């Protein structure tokens, strides 16, 4: 590469004159960096959009390999960028995709698409809520798009839905661009707290909630704390005996070590049952997402059997909109694990 090309690509040279990334970036990526980009397509593009395609945390120069899924990229064709701004906490991007509807991206990582968000929001909400009788008090950690609230509000037994989301801009953006999710905020049982979830839970009376749903972003940056022991300990304290928590728990294909660590910490802390479940979601890395479900010491919870089946809850299948992904069969199936997961995670 000549000096000008390097400058265009933002290549930094170390004091010995060696390009920073030459040592770490495979030759195929260096080649991709060197290929000319269409200036028209690149104009006004976001850093994760290259030649009209968005890729999870891959910059224009392919430098930003995400540590959560090194060596791979997941791409969607972009029709139009609708919003991009930096909030106090993260960079927020919304774009219209060619095939998955509108897409929400935080700090370069895809959070949801209109087409497949149902799989994530329905499973993370109903797996725990259908595993206990008559949940009443529920807390959502994160979930500022409102999709999980929409799902919880199908349960007429629920009296109180607290939500603690750190980033007000995510809520505002969802209200503007994702009304089918943000509709969740309209339920009068919802109480919104904008702030730090750890602090919120620390100040929560012991045993307040029947269920807590942790709808976080990936554990890089601030969300790192949400997969660690002190956070789990606070959650366990905030749950009633036999209360349940459902944590977003990444991909069994990519993150078996992380899952293993979370599962063993949860076993020690929650002292009831601990299970791993998963669902297919095409736009998340590796096409799946997992959930760790735990109950605290007290009345036993058998997550694998939905004792509070959604099909029997009055109006639940149709509330706000028809359920698209979850049903009692999907509930039971979600706990069937491939042999390598049973072996490596020691489940369950
Ligand atoms: N790898 C992305 C995981 C995103 C989890 N949170 C999604 C928020 C949807 N309510």
mmCIF file of C-alpha atoms and ligand atoms in Angstrom:
data_model
loop_
_atom_site.group_PDB
_atom_site.id
_atom_site.type_symbol
_atom_site.label_atom_id
_atom_site.label_comp_id
_atom_site.label_asym_id
_atom_site.label_seq_id
_atom_site.Cartn_x
_atom_site.Cartn_y
_atom_site.Cartn_z
ATOM 1 C CA UNK A 1 0.000 0.000 0.000
ATOM 2 C CA UNK A 2 1.296 3.477 -0.724
ATOM 3 C CA UNK A 3 1.312 6.252 1.877
ATOM 4 C CA UNK A 4 -1.850 7.968 0.586
ATOM 5 C CA UNK A 5 -3.829 4.739 0.518
ATOM 6 C CA UNK A 6 -2.686 3.982 4.042
ATOM 7 C CA UNK A 7 -3.739 7.409 5.247
ATOM 8 C CA UNK A 8 -7.165 6.941 3.615
ATOM 9 C CA UNK A 9 -7.547 3.640 5.407
ATOM 10 C CA UNK A 10 -6.430 5.109 8.711
ATOM 11 C CA UNK A 11 -3.441 2.759 9.056
ATOM 12 C CA UNK A 12 -1.303 3.731 12.066
ATOM 13 C CA UNK A 13 2.434 3.040 11.961
ATOM 14 C CA UNK A 14 4.363 2.163 15.088
ATOM 15 C CA UNK A 15 7.762 3.732 15.841
ATOM 16 C CA UNK A 16 9.568 0.896 14.041
ATOM 17 C CA UNK A 17 7.510 1.753 10.940
ATOM 18 C CA UNK A 18 5.389 -1.419 11.069
ATOM 19 C CA UNK A 19 1.653 -0.944 10.471
ATOM 20 C CA UNK A 20 -0.197 -1.647 13.740
ATOM 21 C CA UNK A 21 -2.589 -4.103 12.225
ATOM 22 C CA UNK A 22 -0.334 -5.934 9.792
ATOM 23 C CA UNK A 23 0.717 -8.309 12.514
ATOM 24 C CA UNK A 24 -2.830 -9.119 13.619
ATOM 25 C CA UNK A 25 -5.057 -8.830 10.539
ATOM 26 C CA UNK A 26 -5.167 -11.865 8.237
ATOM 27 C CA UNK A 27 -3.926 -11.257 4.689
ATOM 28 C CA UNK A 28 -7.428 -11.639 3.234
ATOM 29 C CA UNK A 29 -8.619 -8.692 5.334
ATOM 30 C CA UNK A 30 -5.634 -6.581 4.380
ATOM 31 C CA UNK A 31 -6.541 -7.309 0.786
ATOM 32 C CA UNK A 32 -10.144 -6.240 1.430
ATOM 33 C CA UNK A 33 -8.894 -3.011 2.986
ATOM 34 C CA UNK A 34 -6.895 -2.268 -0.092
ATOM 35 C CA UNK A 35 -9.772 -2.675 -2.550
ATOM 36 C CA UNK A 36 -11.239 0.601 -3.759
ATOM 37 C CA UNK A 37 -14.596 1.562 -2.244
ATOM 38 C CA UNK A 38 -17.433 3.097 -4.220
ATOM 39 C CA UNK A 39 -17.295 6.744 -3.061
ATOM 40 C CA UNK A 40 -20.996 7.289 -3.729
ATOM 41 C CA UNK A 41 -22.045 4.350 -1.578
ATOM 42 C CA UNK A 42 -19.600 5.256 1.153
ATOM 43 C CA UNK A 43 -20.763 8.866 1.377
ATOM 44 C CA UNK A 44 -22.854 9.558 4.494
ATOM 45 C CA UNK A 45 -22.444 5.970 5.634
ATOM 46 C CA UNK A 46 -22.042 4.741 9.169
ATOM 47 C CA UNK A 47 -18.707 3.125 10.108
ATOM 48 C CA UNK A 48 -20.300 -0.315 10.147
ATOM 49 C CA UNK A 49 -21.823 0.121 6.688
ATOM 50 C CA UNK A 50 -19.558 -0.840 3.821
ATOM 51 C CA UNK A 51 -20.754 -0.563 0.230
ATOM 52 C CA UNK A 52 -24.392 -0.649 1.313
ATOM 53 C CA UNK A 53 -24.034 -3.583 3.719
ATOM 54 C CA UNK A 54 -24.109 -3.370 7.519
ATOM 55 C CA UNK A 55 -21.891 -5.840 9.373
ATOM 56 C CA UNK A 56 -21.860 -6.292 13.141
ATOM 57 C CA UNK A 57 -18.984 -4.201 14.496
ATOM 58 C CA UNK A 58 -16.970 -4.280 11.307
ATOM 59 C CA UNK A 59 -15.702 -0.878 10.302
ATOM 60 C CA UNK A 60 -15.075 0.331 6.814
ATOM 61 C CA UNK A 61 -11.527 -0.932 7.104
ATOM 62 C CA UNK A 62 -12.438 -4.273 8.734
ATOM 63 C CA UNK A 63 -10.342 -3.277 11.748
ATOM 64 C CA UNK A 64 -12.990 -3.603 14.406
ATOM 65 C CA UNK A 65 -13.159 -7.337 14.805
ATOM 66 C CA UNK A 66 -15.626 -7.846 17.633
ATOM 67 C CA UNK A 67 -14.057 -9.822 20.481
ATOM 68 C CA UNK A 68 -17.401 -11.588 20.982
ATOM 69 C CA UNK A 69 -17.255 -13.212 17.525
ATOM 70 C CA UNK A 70 -13.728 -12.891 16.137
ATOM 71 C CA UNK A 71 -13.139 -13.902 12.548
ATOM 72 C CA UNK A 72 -16.717 -13.600 11.373
ATOM 73 C CA UNK A 73 -19.132 -10.925 10.253
ATOM 74 C CA UNK A 74 -22.895 -10.899 9.839
ATOM 75 C CA UNK A 75 -24.265 -8.614 7.187
ATOM 76 C CA UNK A 76 -27.549 -7.056 6.115
ATOM 77 C CA UNK A 77 -28.135 -4.962 3.044
ATOM 78 C CA UNK A 78 -28.905 -1.351 3.977
ATOM 79 C CA UNK A 79 -31.584 0.587 2.084
ATOM 80 C CA UNK A 80 -31.497 3.769 4.108
ATOM 81 C CA UNK A 81 -29.904 5.056 7.274
ATOM 82 C CA UNK A 82 -32.715 6.545 9.360
ATOM 83 C CA UNK A 83 -30.931 7.689 12.508
ATOM 84 C CA UNK A 84 -27.416 7.874 13.898
ATOM 85 C CA UNK A 85 -26.399 9.674 17.047
ATOM 86 C CA UNK A 86 -24.179 9.233 20.041
ATOM 87 C CA UNK A 87 -26.017 9.132 23.360
ATOM 88 C CA UNK A 88 -24.312 9.577 26.713
ATOM 89 C CA UNK A 89 -23.601 5.830 26.707
ATOM 90 C CA UNK A 90 -23.373 4.496 23.178
ATOM 91 C CA UNK A 91 -23.681 5.087 19.483
ATOM 92 C CA UNK A 92 -27.202 4.444 18.222
ATOM 93 C CA UNK A 93 -27.955 3.546 14.609
ATOM 94 C CA UNK A 94 -31.287 2.739 12.963
ATOM 95 C CA UNK A 95 -31.483 1.671 9.334
ATOM 96 C CA UNK A 96 -34.030 0.252 6.935
ATOM 97 C CA UNK A 97 -32.734 -3.077 5.684
ATOM 98 C CA UNK A 98 -33.599 -4.712 2.379
ATOM 99 C CA UNK A 99 -35.061 -7.870 3.919
ATOM 100 C CA UNK A 100 -35.479 -7.625 7.722
ATOM 101 C CA UNK A 101 -37.345 -4.326 8.121
ATOM 102 C CA UNK A 102 -35.921 -1.641 10.394
ATOM 103 C CA UNK A 103 -32.832 -2.534 12.406
ATOM 104 C CA UNK A 104 -31.546 -1.157 15.736
ATOM 105 C CA UNK A 105 -27.779 -1.175 16.294
ATOM 106 C CA UNK A 106 -25.976 -0.118 19.498
ATOM 107 C CA UNK A 107 -22.237 0.516 19.455
ATOM 108 C CA UNK A 108 -21.975 -1.291 16.130
ATOM 109 C CA UNK A 109 -23.835 -4.409 17.331
ATOM 110 C CA UNK A 110 -27.202 -5.426 15.956
ATOM 111 C CA UNK A 111 -29.831 -5.503 18.720
ATOM 112 C CA UNK A 112 -33.002 -6.249 16.830
ATOM 113 C CA UNK A 113 -34.715 -6.330 13.470
ATOM 114 C CA UNK A 114 -38.441 -5.954 12.883
ATOM 115 C CA UNK A 115 -38.588 -9.341 11.210
ATOM 116 C CA UNK A 116 -37.076 -11.592 13.876
ATOM 117 C CA UNK A 117 -37.297 -9.619 17.149
ATOM 118 C CA UNK A 118 -40.339 -11.740 18.054
ATOM 119 C CA UNK A 119 -38.134 -14.790 18.675
ATOM 120 C CA UNK A 120 -35.960 -13.023 21.240
ATOM 121 C CA UNK A 121 -38.557 -10.917 23.072
ATOM 122 C CA UNK A 122 -41.183 -13.643 23.267
ATOM 123 C CA UNK A 123 -38.765 -16.294 24.512
ATOM 124 C CA UNK A 124 -36.931 -14.151 27.073
ATOM 125 C CA UNK A 125 -40.270 -13.074 28.555
ATOM 126 C CA UNK A 126 -42.434 -16.184 28.418
ATOM 127 C CA UNK A 127 -39.841 -18.838 29.312
ATOM 128 C CA UNK A 128 -39.656 -17.480 32.884
ATOM 129 C CA UNK A 129 -43.231 -16.170 33.226
ATOM 130 C CA UNK A 130 -44.832 -19.394 31.997
ATOM 131 C CA UNK A 131 -42.672 -21.421 34.396
ATOM 132 C CA UNK A 132 -44.321 -20.052 37.568
ATOM 133 C CA UNK A 133 -47.942 -19.676 38.662
ATOM 134 C CA UNK A 134 -49.457 -16.169 38.494
ATOM 135 C CA UNK A 135 -46.390 -13.899 38.343
ATOM 136 C CA UNK A 136 -47.253 -10.520 39.874
ATOM 137 C CA UNK A 137 -44.171 -8.315 40.217
ATOM 138 C CA UNK A 138 -41.703 -8.307 37.347
ATOM 139 C CA UNK A 139 -38.504 -6.339 36.735
ATOM 140 C CA UNK A 140 -36.865 -5.821 33.338
ATOM 141 C CA UNK A 141 -33.197 -4.849 33.288
ATOM 142 C CA UNK A 142 -32.305 -3.056 30.042
ATOM 143 C CA UNK A 143 -34.905 -3.660 27.347
ATOM 144 C CA UNK A 144 -35.293 0.035 26.496
ATOM 145 C CA UNK A 145 -36.816 -0.776 23.105
ATOM 146 C CA UNK A 146 -39.973 -1.935 24.954
ATOM 147 C CA UNK A 147 -40.349 -5.307 23.193
ATOM 148 C CA UNK A 148 -39.999 -7.351 26.386
ATOM 149 C CA UNK A 149 -42.586 -5.098 28.093
ATOM 150 C CA UNK A 150 -44.988 -5.789 25.216
ATOM 151 C CA UNK A 151 -44.594 -9.511 25.885
ATOM 152 C CA UNK A 152 -44.891 -9.316 29.695
ATOM 153 C CA UNK A 153 -48.118 -7.375 29.354
ATOM 154 C CA UNK A 154 -49.777 -10.471 27.832
ATOM 155 C CA UNK A 155 -49.827 -11.867 31.392
ATOM 156 C CA UNK A 156 -52.916 -10.554 33.126
ATOM 157 C CA UNK A 157 -51.735 -11.877 36.518
ATOM 158 C CA UNK A 158 -48.930 -9.274 36.489
ATOM 159 C CA UNK A 159 -49.655 -6.156 38.600
ATOM 160 C CA UNK A 160 -46.326 -4.327 38.365
ATOM 161 C CA UNK A 161 -43.708 -4.139 35.618
ATOM 162 C CA UNK A 162 -40.627 -2.161 36.633
ATOM 163 C CA UNK A 163 -38.069 -1.454 33.939
ATOM 164 C CA UNK A 164 -34.608 -0.040 34.544
ATOM 165 C CA UNK A 165 -32.899 1.155 31.349
ATOM 166 C CA UNK A 166 -29.770 3.270 31.468
ATOM 167 C CA UNK A 167 -30.106 5.035 28.124
ATOM 168 C CA UNK A 168 -33.127 7.310 27.629
ATOM 169 C CA UNK A 169 -32.176 7.834 23.980
ATOM 170 C CA UNK A 170 -32.786 4.119 23.250
ATOM 171 C CA UNK A 171 -36.339 4.518 24.562
ATOM 172 C CA UNK A 172 -36.948 7.671 22.510
ATOM 173 C CA UNK A 173 -35.514 6.112 19.354
ATOM 174 C CA UNK A 174 -37.680 3.032 19.809
ATOM 175 C CA UNK A 175 -40.794 5.178 20.277
ATOM 176 C CA UNK A 176 -39.989 6.932 17.009
ATOM 177 C CA UNK A 177 -38.845 4.043 14.811
ATOM 178 C CA UNK A 178 -40.141 0.842 16.444
ATOM 179 C CA UNK A 179 -43.723 1.550 17.580
ATOM 180 C CA UNK A 180 -44.562 -2.175 17.556
ATOM 181 C CA UNK A 181 -42.018 -2.644 20.348
ATOM 182 C CA UNK A 182 -42.358 0.672 22.172
ATOM 183 C CA UNK A 183 -46.075 -0.040 22.550
ATOM 184 C CA UNK A 184 -44.895 -1.982 25.619
ATOM 185 C CA UNK A 185 -44.393 1.324 27.456
ATOM 186 C CA UNK A 186 -48.099 2.166 27.107
ATOM 187 C CA UNK A 187 -49.215 -0.469 29.609
ATOM 188 C CA UNK A 188 -50.269 1.312 32.838
ATOM 189 C CA UNK A 189 -48.563 -1.414 34.908
ATOM 190 C CA UNK A 190 -45.177 -0.289 33.529
ATOM 191 C CA UNK A 191 -42.981 1.935 35.731
ATOM 192 C CA UNK A 192 -39.936 3.285 33.960
ATOM 193 C CA UNK A 193 -36.699 3.994 35.840
ATOM 194 C CA UNK A 194 -33.933 5.548 33.775
ATOM 195 C CA UNK A 195 -30.627 4.748 35.444
ATOM 196 C CA UNK A 196 -28.057 2.173 36.418
ATOM 197 C CA UNK A 197 -29.627 -1.257 36.963
ATOM 198 C CA UNK A 198 -27.084 -2.383 39.563
ATOM 199 C CA UNK A 199 -27.862 0.642 41.717
ATOM 200 C CA UNK A 200 -31.599 0.162 41.182
ATOM 201 C CA UNK A 201 -31.481 -3.475 42.298
ATOM 202 C CA UNK A 202 -29.209 -2.664 45.246
ATOM 203 C CA UNK A 203 -31.954 -0.352 46.517
ATOM 204 C CA UNK A 204 -34.773 -2.838 45.854
ATOM 205 C CA UNK A 205 -36.440 -4.391 48.930
ATOM 206 C CA UNK A 206 -35.432 -8.018 49.445
ATOM 207 C CA UNK A 207 -37.785 -10.548 47.818
ATOM 208 C CA UNK A 208 -39.775 -7.942 45.849
ATOM 209 C CA UNK A 209 -40.012 -9.657 42.467
ATOM 210 C CA UNK A 210 -41.492 -12.927 41.239
ATOM 211 C CA UNK A 211 -39.465 -12.646 38.039
ATOM 212 C CA UNK A 212 -36.543 -10.607 36.705
ATOM 213 C CA UNK A 213 -35.671 -10.482 33.009
ATOM 214 C CA UNK A 214 -32.216 -9.288 32.055
ATOM 215 C CA UNK A 215 -32.450 -8.013 28.473
ATOM 216 C CA UNK A 216 -28.952 -6.650 28.193
ATOM 217 C CA UNK A 217 -26.600 -5.947 25.334
ATOM 218 C CA UNK A 218 -23.497 -8.113 24.937
ATOM 219 C CA UNK A 219 -21.032 -8.209 27.852
ATOM 220 C CA UNK A 220 -18.512 -5.832 26.329
ATOM 221 C CA UNK A 221 -18.271 -2.368 27.882
ATOM 222 C CA UNK A 222 -20.797 -1.401 30.576
ATOM 223 C CA UNK A 223 -22.936 -4.563 30.254
ATOM 224 C CA UNK A 224 -19.928 -6.653 31.399
ATOM 225 C CA UNK A 225 -21.074 -6.273 34.983
ATOM 226 C CA UNK A 226 -24.369 -7.971 34.185
ATOM 227 C CA UNK A 227 -22.792 -11.408 33.732
ATOM 228 C CA UNK A 228 -20.772 -11.335 36.939
ATOM 229 C CA UNK A 229 -21.332 -12.740 40.414
ATOM 230 C CA UNK A 230 -22.086 -9.496 42.322
ATOM 231 C CA UNK A 231 -24.890 -8.708 39.896
ATOM 232 C CA UNK A 232 -26.340 -12.228 40.175
ATOM 233 C CA UNK A 233 -26.159 -11.940 43.980
ATOM 234 C CA UNK A 234 -28.180 -8.725 43.891
ATOM 235 C CA UNK A 235 -30.731 -10.321 41.569
ATOM 236 C CA UNK A 236 -31.093 -13.341 43.858
ATOM 237 C CA UNK A 237 -31.697 -11.013 46.811
ATOM 238 C CA UNK A 238 -34.387 -9.089 44.933
ATOM 239 C CA UNK A 239 -36.324 -12.276 44.083
ATOM 240 C CA UNK A 240 -38.844 -13.934 46.384
ATOM 241 C CA UNK A 241 -38.171 -17.568 47.384
ATOM 242 C CA UNK A 242 -38.853 -19.648 44.274
ATOM 243 C CA UNK A 243 -38.661 -16.500 42.111
ATOM 244 C CA UNK A 244 -37.109 -16.723 38.654
ATOM 245 C CA UNK A 245 -34.587 -14.849 36.536
ATOM 246 C CA UNK A 246 -34.000 -15.121 32.788
ATOM 247 C CA UNK A 247 -30.693 -13.754 31.506
ATOM 248 C CA UNK A 248 -29.706 -13.215 27.902
ATOM 249 C CA UNK A 249 -26.845 -15.712 27.541
ATOM 250 C CA UNK A 250 -25.306 -15.418 24.086
ATOM 251 C CA UNK A 251 -24.615 -18.218 21.605
ATOM 252 C CA UNK A 252 -23.839 -21.830 22.396
ATOM 253 C CA UNK A 253 -21.758 -21.965 19.181
ATOM 254 C CA UNK A 254 -19.561 -19.023 20.087
ATOM 255 C CA UNK A 255 -19.546 -18.548 23.848
ATOM 256 C CA UNK A 256 -19.482 -21.909 25.623
ATOM 257 C CA UNK A 257 -16.901 -20.633 28.137
ATOM 258 C CA UNK A 258 -18.930 -17.599 29.024
ATOM 259 C CA UNK A 259 -22.048 -19.754 29.376
ATOM 260 C CA UNK A 260 -20.138 -22.249 31.510
ATOM 261 C CA UNK A 261 -18.929 -19.444 33.819
ATOM 262 C CA UNK A 262 -22.406 -17.941 34.089
ATOM 263 C CA UNK A 263 -23.992 -21.318 34.777
ATOM 264 C CA UNK A 264 -21.535 -22.242 37.521
ATOM 265 C CA UNK A 265 -21.872 -18.827 39.213
ATOM 266 C CA UNK A 266 -25.667 -19.092 38.994
ATOM 267 C CA UNK A 267 -25.679 -22.590 40.491
ATOM 268 C CA UNK A 268 -23.840 -21.321 43.551
ATOM 269 C CA UNK A 269 -25.875 -18.158 43.921
ATOM 270 C CA UNK A 270 -29.491 -19.009 43.096
ATOM 271 C CA UNK A 271 -29.604 -22.413 44.822
ATOM 272 C CA UNK A 272 -32.812 -23.485 43.024
ATOM 273 C CA UNK A 273 -32.754 -24.818 39.470
ATOM 274 C CA UNK A 274 -30.466 -23.536 36.708
ATOM 275 C CA UNK A 275 -31.107 -24.299 33.030
ATOM 276 C CA UNK A 276 -29.915 -23.180 29.621
ATOM 277 C CA UNK A 277 -32.409 -22.679 26.793
ATOM 278 C CA UNK A 278 -31.977 -21.349 23.275
ATOM 279 C CA UNK A 279 -33.858 -20.047 20.273
ATOM 280 C CA UNK A 280 -33.144 -19.545 16.621
ATOM 281 C CA UNK A 281 -32.752 -15.907 15.552
ATOM 282 C CA UNK A 282 -31.237 -15.381 12.122
ATOM 283 C CA UNK A 283 -29.738 -11.920 12.641
ATOM 284 C CA UNK A 284 -27.740 -12.633 15.828
ATOM 285 C CA UNK A 285 -24.200 -13.988 15.460
ATOM 286 C CA UNK A 286 -24.344 -17.715 14.623
ATOM 287 C CA UNK A 287 -28.125 -17.519 14.261
ATOM 288 C CA UNK A 288 -29.024 -18.484 17.808
ATOM 289 C CA UNK A 289 -29.404 -16.804 21.195
ATOM 290 C CA UNK A 290 -29.387 -18.441 24.610
ATOM 291 C CA UNK A 291 -30.990 -17.803 27.971
ATOM 292 C CA UNK A 292 -29.991 -18.867 31.470
ATOM 293 C CA UNK A 293 -32.993 -19.486 33.674
ATOM 294 C CA UNK A 294 -32.564 -19.759 37.428
ATOM 295 C CA UNK A 295 -34.843 -20.005 40.422
ATOM 296 C CA UNK A 296 -34.041 -19.109 44.003
ATOM 297 C CA UNK A 297 -34.311 -21.476 46.927
ATOM 298 C CA UNK A 298 -37.965 -22.047 47.781
ATOM 299 C CA UNK A 299 -40.846 -23.658 45.918
ATOM 300 C CA UNK A 300 -39.219 -25.774 43.194
ATOM 301 C CA UNK A 301 -39.400 -24.552 39.592
ATOM 302 C CA UNK A 302 -39.197 -26.993 36.696
ATOM 303 C CA UNK A 303 -38.459 -24.635 33.809
ATOM 304 C CA UNK A 304 -38.756 -27.370 31.226
ATOM 305 C CA UNK A 305 -42.501 -27.686 31.788
ATOM 306 C CA UNK A 306 -44.619 -24.542 31.335
ATOM 307 C CA UNK A 307 -46.980 -24.862 34.317
ATOM 308 C CA UNK A 308 -48.532 -21.504 33.434
ATOM 309 C CA UNK A 309 -49.123 -22.208 29.721
ATOM 310 C CA UNK A 310 -49.634 -19.164 27.553
ATOM 311 C CA UNK A 311 -52.423 -20.887 25.623
ATOM 312 C CA UNK A 312 -54.527 -20.961 28.808
ATOM 313 C CA UNK A 313 -54.064 -17.276 29.721
ATOM 314 C CA UNK A 314 -57.055 -15.254 28.681
ATOM 315 C CA UNK A 315 -56.318 -12.996 25.723
ATOM 316 C CA UNK A 316 -52.553 -13.639 25.897
ATOM 317 C CA UNK A 317 -52.146 -15.008 22.377
ATOM 318 C CA UNK A 318 -53.643 -11.885 20.799
ATOM 319 C CA UNK A 319 -52.771 -9.066 23.254
ATOM 320 C CA UNK A 320 -51.409 -6.062 21.250
ATOM 321 C CA UNK A 321 -50.505 -8.448 18.428
ATOM 322 C CA UNK A 322 -50.540 -12.194 17.773
ATOM 323 C CA UNK A 323 -47.718 -14.252 19.297
ATOM 324 C CA UNK A 324 -45.361 -15.119 16.453
ATOM 325 C CA UNK A 325 -42.738 -17.455 17.859
ATOM 326 C CA UNK A 326 -43.452 -18.668 21.382
ATOM 327 C CA UNK A 327 -45.859 -21.458 22.295
ATOM 328 C CA UNK A 328 -45.726 -24.256 24.854
ATOM 329 C CA UNK A 329 -44.081 -26.632 22.373
ATOM 330 C CA UNK A 330 -41.313 -24.116 21.641
ATOM 331 C CA UNK A 331 -40.934 -23.676 25.406
ATOM 332 C CA UNK A 332 -40.244 -27.366 25.974
ATOM 333 C CA UNK A 333 -38.056 -27.634 22.868
ATOM 334 C CA UNK A 334 -35.870 -24.702 23.960
ATOM 335 C CA UNK A 335 -34.333 -26.810 26.718
ATOM 336 C CA UNK A 336 -33.207 -29.627 24.395
ATOM 337 C CA UNK A 337 -29.452 -29.161 24.129
ATOM 338 C CA UNK A 338 -26.930 -30.494 21.619
ATOM 339 C CA UNK A 339 -24.521 -33.062 23.074
ATOM 340 C CA UNK A 340 -21.504 -30.749 22.923
ATOM 341 C CA UNK A 341 -23.353 -28.139 24.997
ATOM 342 C CA UNK A 342 -24.359 -30.709 27.617
ATOM 343 C CA UNK A 343 -20.770 -31.860 27.779
ATOM 344 C CA UNK A 344 -19.048 -28.491 27.758
ATOM 345 C CA UNK A 345 -21.467 -26.472 29.836
ATOM 346 C CA UNK A 346 -22.227 -29.337 32.183
ATOM 347 C CA UNK A 347 -25.988 -28.883 31.778
ATOM 348 C CA UNK A 348 -28.678 -29.244 32.902
HETATM 349 N N1 LIG B 1 -25.809 -9.959 20.272
HETATM 350 C C1 LIG B 1 -26.938 -9.111 20.532
HETATM 351 C C2 LIG B 1 -27.686 -9.458 21.780
HETATM 352 C C3 LIG B 1 -28.736 -8.426 22.008
HETATM 353 C C4 LIG B 1 -29.570 -8.656 23.181
HETATM 354 N N2 LIG B 1 -30.488 -7.575 23.466
HETATM 355 C C5 LIG B 1 -31.447 -7.293 22.466
HETATM 356 C C6 LIG B 1 -32.416 -6.263 22.884
HETATM 357 C C7 LIG B 1 -33.792 -6.559 22.393
HETATM 358 N N3 LIG B 1 -34.791 -6.135 23.301
#
